[in-house]
Short mmCIF file of C-alpha atoms in Angstrom, two decimals:
data_model
loop_
_atom_site.label_atom_id
_atom_site.label_comp_id
_atom_site.label_asym_id
_atom_site.label_seq_id
_atom_site.Cartn_x
_atom_site.Cartn_y
_atom_site.Cartn_z
CA ALA A 7 0.02 0.20 -0.20
CA SER A 8 1.21 3.66 -0.99
CA GLY A 9 1.52 5.81 2.05
CA GLY A 10 3.61 6.64 4.61
CA PRO A 11 3.85 4.95 7.74
CA THR A 12 1.05 7.73 9.49
CA SER A 13 -1.22 6.99 5.94
CA TRP A 14 -3.34 4.97 8.70
CA ILE A 15 -4.40 7.95 10.31
CA THR A 16 -6.03 9.67 7.68
CA VAL A 17 -8.44 6.69 6.79
CA LEU A 18 -8.64 6.48 10.21
CA LEU A 19 -10.20 10.34 10.33
CA ASP A 20 -11.88 9.55 6.74
CA ASP A 21 -14.14 7.36 8.21
CA PHE A 22 -14.38 8.90 11.59
CA SER A 23 -15.91 12.52 9.48
CA ARG A 24 -18.52 10.71 7.38
CA LEU A 25 -19.43 8.61 10.63
CA ARG A 26 -19.60 12.16 12.22
CA MET A 27 -22.45 13.14 9.38
CA TYR A 28 -24.24 10.30 9.46
CA LEU A 29 -25.28 10.72 12.67
CA VAL A 30 -26.41 13.98 12.01
CA GLN A 31 -28.24 13.29 9.35
CA CYS A 32 -29.75 10.26 10.39
CA GLY A 33 -30.84 12.88 13.97
CA ASP A 34 -32.00 14.89 12.02
CA ASP A 35 -34.86 14.97 9.70
CA GLY A 36 -36.51 18.77 9.33
CA GLY A 37 -39.49 17.44 10.96
CA GLY A 38 -38.24 16.11 14.80
CA GLY A 39 -39.20 12.61 13.86
CA GLY A 40 -34.78 11.67 13.01
CA ILE A 41 -33.76 8.79 14.28
CA GLY A 42 -33.49 8.36 18.48
CA SER A 43 -36.05 11.49 18.51
CA LYS A 44 -39.06 11.92 20.78
CA ASN A 45 -41.56 10.34 17.65
CA SER A 46 -39.49 8.07 16.50
CA GLY A 47 -40.19 5.13 18.68
CA THR A 48 -37.27 3.73 19.33
CA ARG A 49 -35.24 5.37 22.13
CA LEU A 50 -34.27 3.38 25.39
CA ASP A 51 -34.85 3.92 28.20
CA VAL A 52 -31.43 5.31 29.56
CA PRO A 53 -30.72 6.46 33.33
CA PRO A 54 -30.33 9.89 35.03
CA MET A 55 -27.55 12.22 33.03
CA LYS A 56 -25.60 12.48 36.26
CA ASP A 57 -25.50 9.36 37.96
CA GLY A 58 -21.84 7.73 36.75
CA HIS A 59 -22.71 4.50 38.09
CA ALA A 60 -25.45 3.31 36.72
CA TRP A 61 -24.17 4.36 32.83
CA HIS A 62 -21.19 2.31 33.68
CA VAL A 63 -23.22 -0.84 33.78
CA PHE A 64 -25.84 0.48 31.48
CA CYS A 65 -23.10 0.30 28.76
CA LEU A 66 -20.82 -2.39 30.17
CA GLY A 67 -23.09 -4.31 31.66
CA GLU A 68 -23.01 -5.85 34.81
CA ASP A 69 -20.88 -8.72 33.95
CA GLU A 70 -17.48 -6.34 33.37
CA VAL A 71 -18.30 -3.64 35.81
CA GLY A 72 -18.38 -6.38 38.27
CA GLY A 73 -14.87 -7.59 37.10
CA ASN A 74 -13.16 -4.66 38.17
CA ALA A 75 -11.89 -5.68 41.87
CA GLY A 76 -11.32 -2.24 43.98
CA GLY A 77 -14.27 -0.95 42.19
CA TYR A 78 -17.93 0.05 43.47
CA PHE A 79 -19.38 -2.11 42.20
CA GLN A 80 -18.21 -4.98 44.98
CA ASP A 81 -21.37 -3.53 46.78
CA SER A 82 -23.55 -4.17 43.86
CA ASP A 83 -24.45 -8.25 45.21
CA ASP A 84 -25.83 -6.00 47.95
CA ASP A 85 -27.34 -3.16 45.97
CA THR A 86 -29.39 -5.97 43.71
CA ALA A 87 -30.80 -7.45 47.19
CA THR A 88 -31.60 -4.09 48.70
CA THR A 89 -33.54 -3.20 45.71
CA THR A 90 -35.14 -6.65 45.24
CA ALA A 91 -36.24 -6.82 48.94
CA THR A 92 -37.96 -3.46 48.20
CA THR A 93 -39.42 -3.86 45.41
CA ALA A 94 -41.50 -6.68 46.87
CA THR A 95 -42.17 -4.67 49.62
CA GLY A 96 -43.65 -2.50 47.75
CA GLY A 97 -40.90 -0.17 47.71
CA ALA A 98 -38.65 1.21 45.35
CA ALA A 99 -38.86 -0.41 41.91
CA THR A 100 -35.53 -1.33 39.06
CA PRO A 101 -35.64 1.42 37.57
CA LYS A 102 -36.68 0.66 33.75
CA TRP A 103 -33.02 0.67 31.84
CA ARG A 104 -32.56 -2.24 33.51
CA HIS A 105 -35.14 -4.56 32.90
CA SER A 106 -33.96 -5.88 29.68
CA LEU A 107 -30.03 -4.86 30.39
CA PRO A 108 -27.53 -6.85 28.34
CA PRO A 109 -25.28 -8.93 31.03
CA GLU A 110 -22.71 -7.00 28.09
CA GLY A 111 -24.44 -3.52 28.68
CA ASN A 112 -25.93 -1.58 25.61
CA VAL A 113 -24.23 -1.42 22.25
CA PRO A 114 -24.18 2.53 21.26
CA THR A 115 -26.14 2.23 18.17
CA THR A 116 -27.44 5.17 15.56
CA SER A 117 -30.73 5.34 17.48
CA LEU A 118 -29.12 5.81 20.90
CA LEU A 119 -26.04 7.57 19.92
CA CYS A 120 -29.23 10.20 18.11
CA GLN A 121 -31.50 10.53 21.05
CA MET A 122 -28.29 11.98 23.04
CA ASP A 123 -27.98 15.63 22.93
CA GLN A 124 -24.49 17.67 23.52
CA VAL A 125 -25.58 17.86 27.23
CA MET A 126 -26.03 13.81 27.10
CA THR A 127 -23.14 12.95 25.12
CA ARG A 128 -20.83 15.12 27.31
CA ARG A 129 -21.36 13.82 30.66
CA VAL A 130 -21.39 10.26 29.71
CA LEU A 131 -18.00 10.56 27.41
CA SER A 132 -16.57 12.39 31.34
CA HIS A 133 -18.51 9.25 33.05
CA HIS A 134 -16.03 7.05 31.12
CA VAL A 135 -13.06 9.39 31.02
CA SER A 136 -13.61 9.36 35.10
CA TYR A 137 -13.68 5.33 35.39
CA LEU A 138 -10.65 5.39 33.02
CA LEU A 139 -8.43 8.00 35.26
CA GLY A 140 -9.84 6.15 38.65
CA ASN A 141 -11.19 9.79 40.12
CA ASP A 142 -12.96 13.00 39.02
CA ALA A 143 -10.03 14.32 37.34
CA GLY A 144 -11.43 14.23 33.48
CA THR A 145 -14.69 15.34 34.86
CA GLY A 146 -14.30 18.02 37.29
CA ASN A 147 -17.52 17.53 38.76
CA GLY A 148 -16.26 16.96 42.84
CA ASN A 149 -18.02 13.07 42.54
CA GLY A 150 -14.57 11.72 43.10
CA GLY A 151 -16.05 8.77 44.66
CA ASP A 152 -18.70 7.52 42.07
CA TYR A 153 -15.80 6.27 40.14
CA GLY A 154 -14.38 3.24 42.10
CA GLY A 155 -10.63 4.64 43.03
CA GLY A 156 -8.53 2.91 41.31
CA HIS A 157 -8.04 2.75 37.42
CA TYR A 158 -10.11 0.47 34.90
CA GLU A 159 -10.16 -1.93 31.88
CA MET A 160 -9.87 -0.07 28.36
CA THR A 161 -11.41 -2.58 27.05
CA SER A 162 -13.53 -2.69 23.14
CA ASN A 163 -16.10 -2.48 25.06
CA ARG A 164 -15.48 0.92 26.69
CA ALA A 165 -13.42 2.28 23.22
CA ARG A 166 -16.18 1.14 21.32
CA TRP A 167 -18.61 3.64 23.61
CA ILE A 168 -15.51 6.36 23.44
CA TYR A 169 -15.38 6.42 20.16
CA ALA A 170 -19.18 6.49 19.77
CA LEU A 171 -19.94 9.88 21.56
CA LEU A 172 -16.91 11.16 20.63
CA ALA A 173 -18.07 10.42 16.75
CA ARG A 174 -21.50 12.37 18.58
CA LEU A 175 -19.89 15.17 20.05
CA SER A 176 -19.48 18.34 18.07
CA LYS A 177 -16.73 20.88 17.14
CA PRO A 178 -16.16 23.06 17.84
CA LEU A 179 -15.20 21.72 21.70
CA HIS A 180 -16.09 23.81 25.18
CA GLY A 181 -12.71 24.37 27.72
CA ASN A 182 -14.53 21.97 29.94
CA ASP A 183 -14.81 19.57 26.17
CA ALA A 184 -11.68 20.63 25.56
CA ALA A 185 -9.95 19.68 29.34
CA LEU A 186 -11.62 16.14 29.56
CA LEU A 187 -10.23 15.13 25.61
CA ARG A 188 -6.98 16.51 26.35
CA SER A 189 -7.07 14.26 30.26
CA LEU A 190 -8.74 11.14 27.90
CA LEU A 191 -5.20 11.84 25.70
CA ARG A 192 -2.98 11.46 28.33
CA GLU A 193 -4.03 8.15 30.22
CA CYS A 194 -4.56 6.72 26.18
CA CYS A 195 -0.60 7.54 25.60
CA VAL A 196 0.56 6.49 29.13
CA ARG A 197 -1.74 3.07 28.51
CA ARG A 198 0.28 2.62 25.94
CA SER A 199 3.55 3.39 26.28
CA LEU A 200 3.34 0.15 28.92
CA LEU A 201 2.00 -1.75 26.73
CA ILE A 202 4.85 -1.40 24.12
CA LEU A 203 7.09 -1.42 27.11
CA GLY A 204 5.74 -4.66 28.41
CA ASP A 205 6.30 -6.25 25.16
CA ASP A 206 9.62 -5.31 24.60
CA ALA A 207 10.71 -6.46 28.19
CA ARG A 208 8.82 -9.90 26.92
CA SER A 209 10.81 -9.38 23.61
CA HIS A 210 13.81 -10.01 25.91
CA ASP A 211 13.48 -12.05 27.87
CA GLY A 212 12.16 -14.84 26.10
CA SER A 213 8.38 -14.98 27.15
CA GLY A 214 6.23 -13.08 24.06
CA GLY A 215 7.47 -14.50 20.46
CA GLY A 216 8.75 -18.99 21.09
CA GLY A 217 11.48 -18.34 23.63
CA ASN A 218 12.22 -21.10 26.42
CA SER A 219 9.89 -19.57 29.40
CA SER A 220 7.86 -21.41 30.15
CA SER A 221 4.86 -18.70 29.83
CA SER A 222 5.88 -19.43 25.78
CA GLY A 223 4.69 -22.93 26.12
CA ASP A 224 1.69 -23.22 26.82
CA GLY A 225 1.15 -20.02 24.06
CA SER A 226 0.29 -18.25 27.06
CA GLY A 227 2.62 -15.98 25.90
CA GLU A 228 1.64 -15.92 22.48
CA ARG A 229 -1.94 -14.93 23.59
CA GLU A 230 -0.40 -12.29 25.65
CA ARG A 231 1.46 -10.57 23.72
CA ASN A 232 -1.86 -10.59 20.51
CA GLY A 233 -4.14 -9.01 23.70
CA ASP A 234 -1.61 -6.25 24.60
CA MET A 235 -1.16 -5.70 20.82
CA GLU A 236 -5.15 -4.83 20.16
CA LYS A 237 -5.44 -3.22 22.70
CA VAL A 238 -2.37 -0.70 21.41
CA ALA A 239 -4.08 -0.41 18.02
CA MET A 240 -8.17 0.49 20.18
CA LEU A 241 -5.76 3.27 21.99
CA ASN A 242 -3.45 4.31 18.86
CA THR A 243 -7.59 4.45 17.45
CA LEU A 244 -9.02 7.05 19.98
CA ILE A 245 -4.92 9.37 20.34
CA ALA A 246 -5.82 9.88 16.89
CA ILE A 247 -8.90 11.45 16.98
CA VAL A 248 -8.80 13.06 20.30
CA GLY A 249 -5.40 14.34 19.28
CA VAL A 250 -5.07 14.75 15.39
CA TYR A 251 -9.29 15.11 14.74
CA PHE A 252 -9.80 17.18 17.19
CA GLU A 253 -6.18 19.21 17.80
CA GLN A 254 -5.65 18.27 21.02
CA GLY A 255 -2.29 16.21 20.74
CA GLY A 256 0.07 18.53 18.98
CA GLY A 257 0.17 16.86 15.78
CA ILE A 258 0.96 13.33 14.15
CA ASP A 259 4.77 13.31 14.57
CA ARG A 260 4.19 14.19 17.59
CA LEU A 261 1.83 11.36 19.34
CA PHE A 262 2.97 8.39 16.84
CA SER A 263 6.77 9.09 17.22
CA LEU A 264 7.47 5.50 18.97
#
């Protein structure tokens, strides 16, 4: 293929730009009946906008959220038991958005994204960034205790949601939005560097590519290497979008000089 080592970024951002235009077109038919509108009949029940706890589960599902050691969801069994008990005795009912919640969470479909206005889009994006950071550094909303106190993984589900929310985020950016994206960019760059350094270490000790270590004998080293490369690809995608498309990273050469 022609082009330099960063030519993939041009293709990626071109696709991303087309997705953004598609979402705008789908969400506005000129008569208030676009996909995801109140008149469309395709709207999902969603959590309250400020409830980061609920949005975390709504987007990623109880299975993924519950697997984070040290996270807020360790108490989910107690919460569920309490909710069931209060419902049975005529207390507060289970929120509507939980009724048909898939185990892996909801997919950011076109209709779901289009029912989210810019205020909600920014808020949900800030929830995801805050969970990655493990505190409220990405939001400035003073609710640090809501985000678990530990760094959550950049899983494919979370990366998919962040990508989708960025596709819905309007330009030009507000000041708070720019600060949020810079926090996201820094976190993605740090995680990418740690993954690359870890891969280099495995290459040197022979555990990543057919060396003589015990971990490579059962293929676990190769699986770990492949998993890390998938994470690097996800992080590079978000780095390119935030750093280049949204112009928060100082240019391609600075972001992709590794």
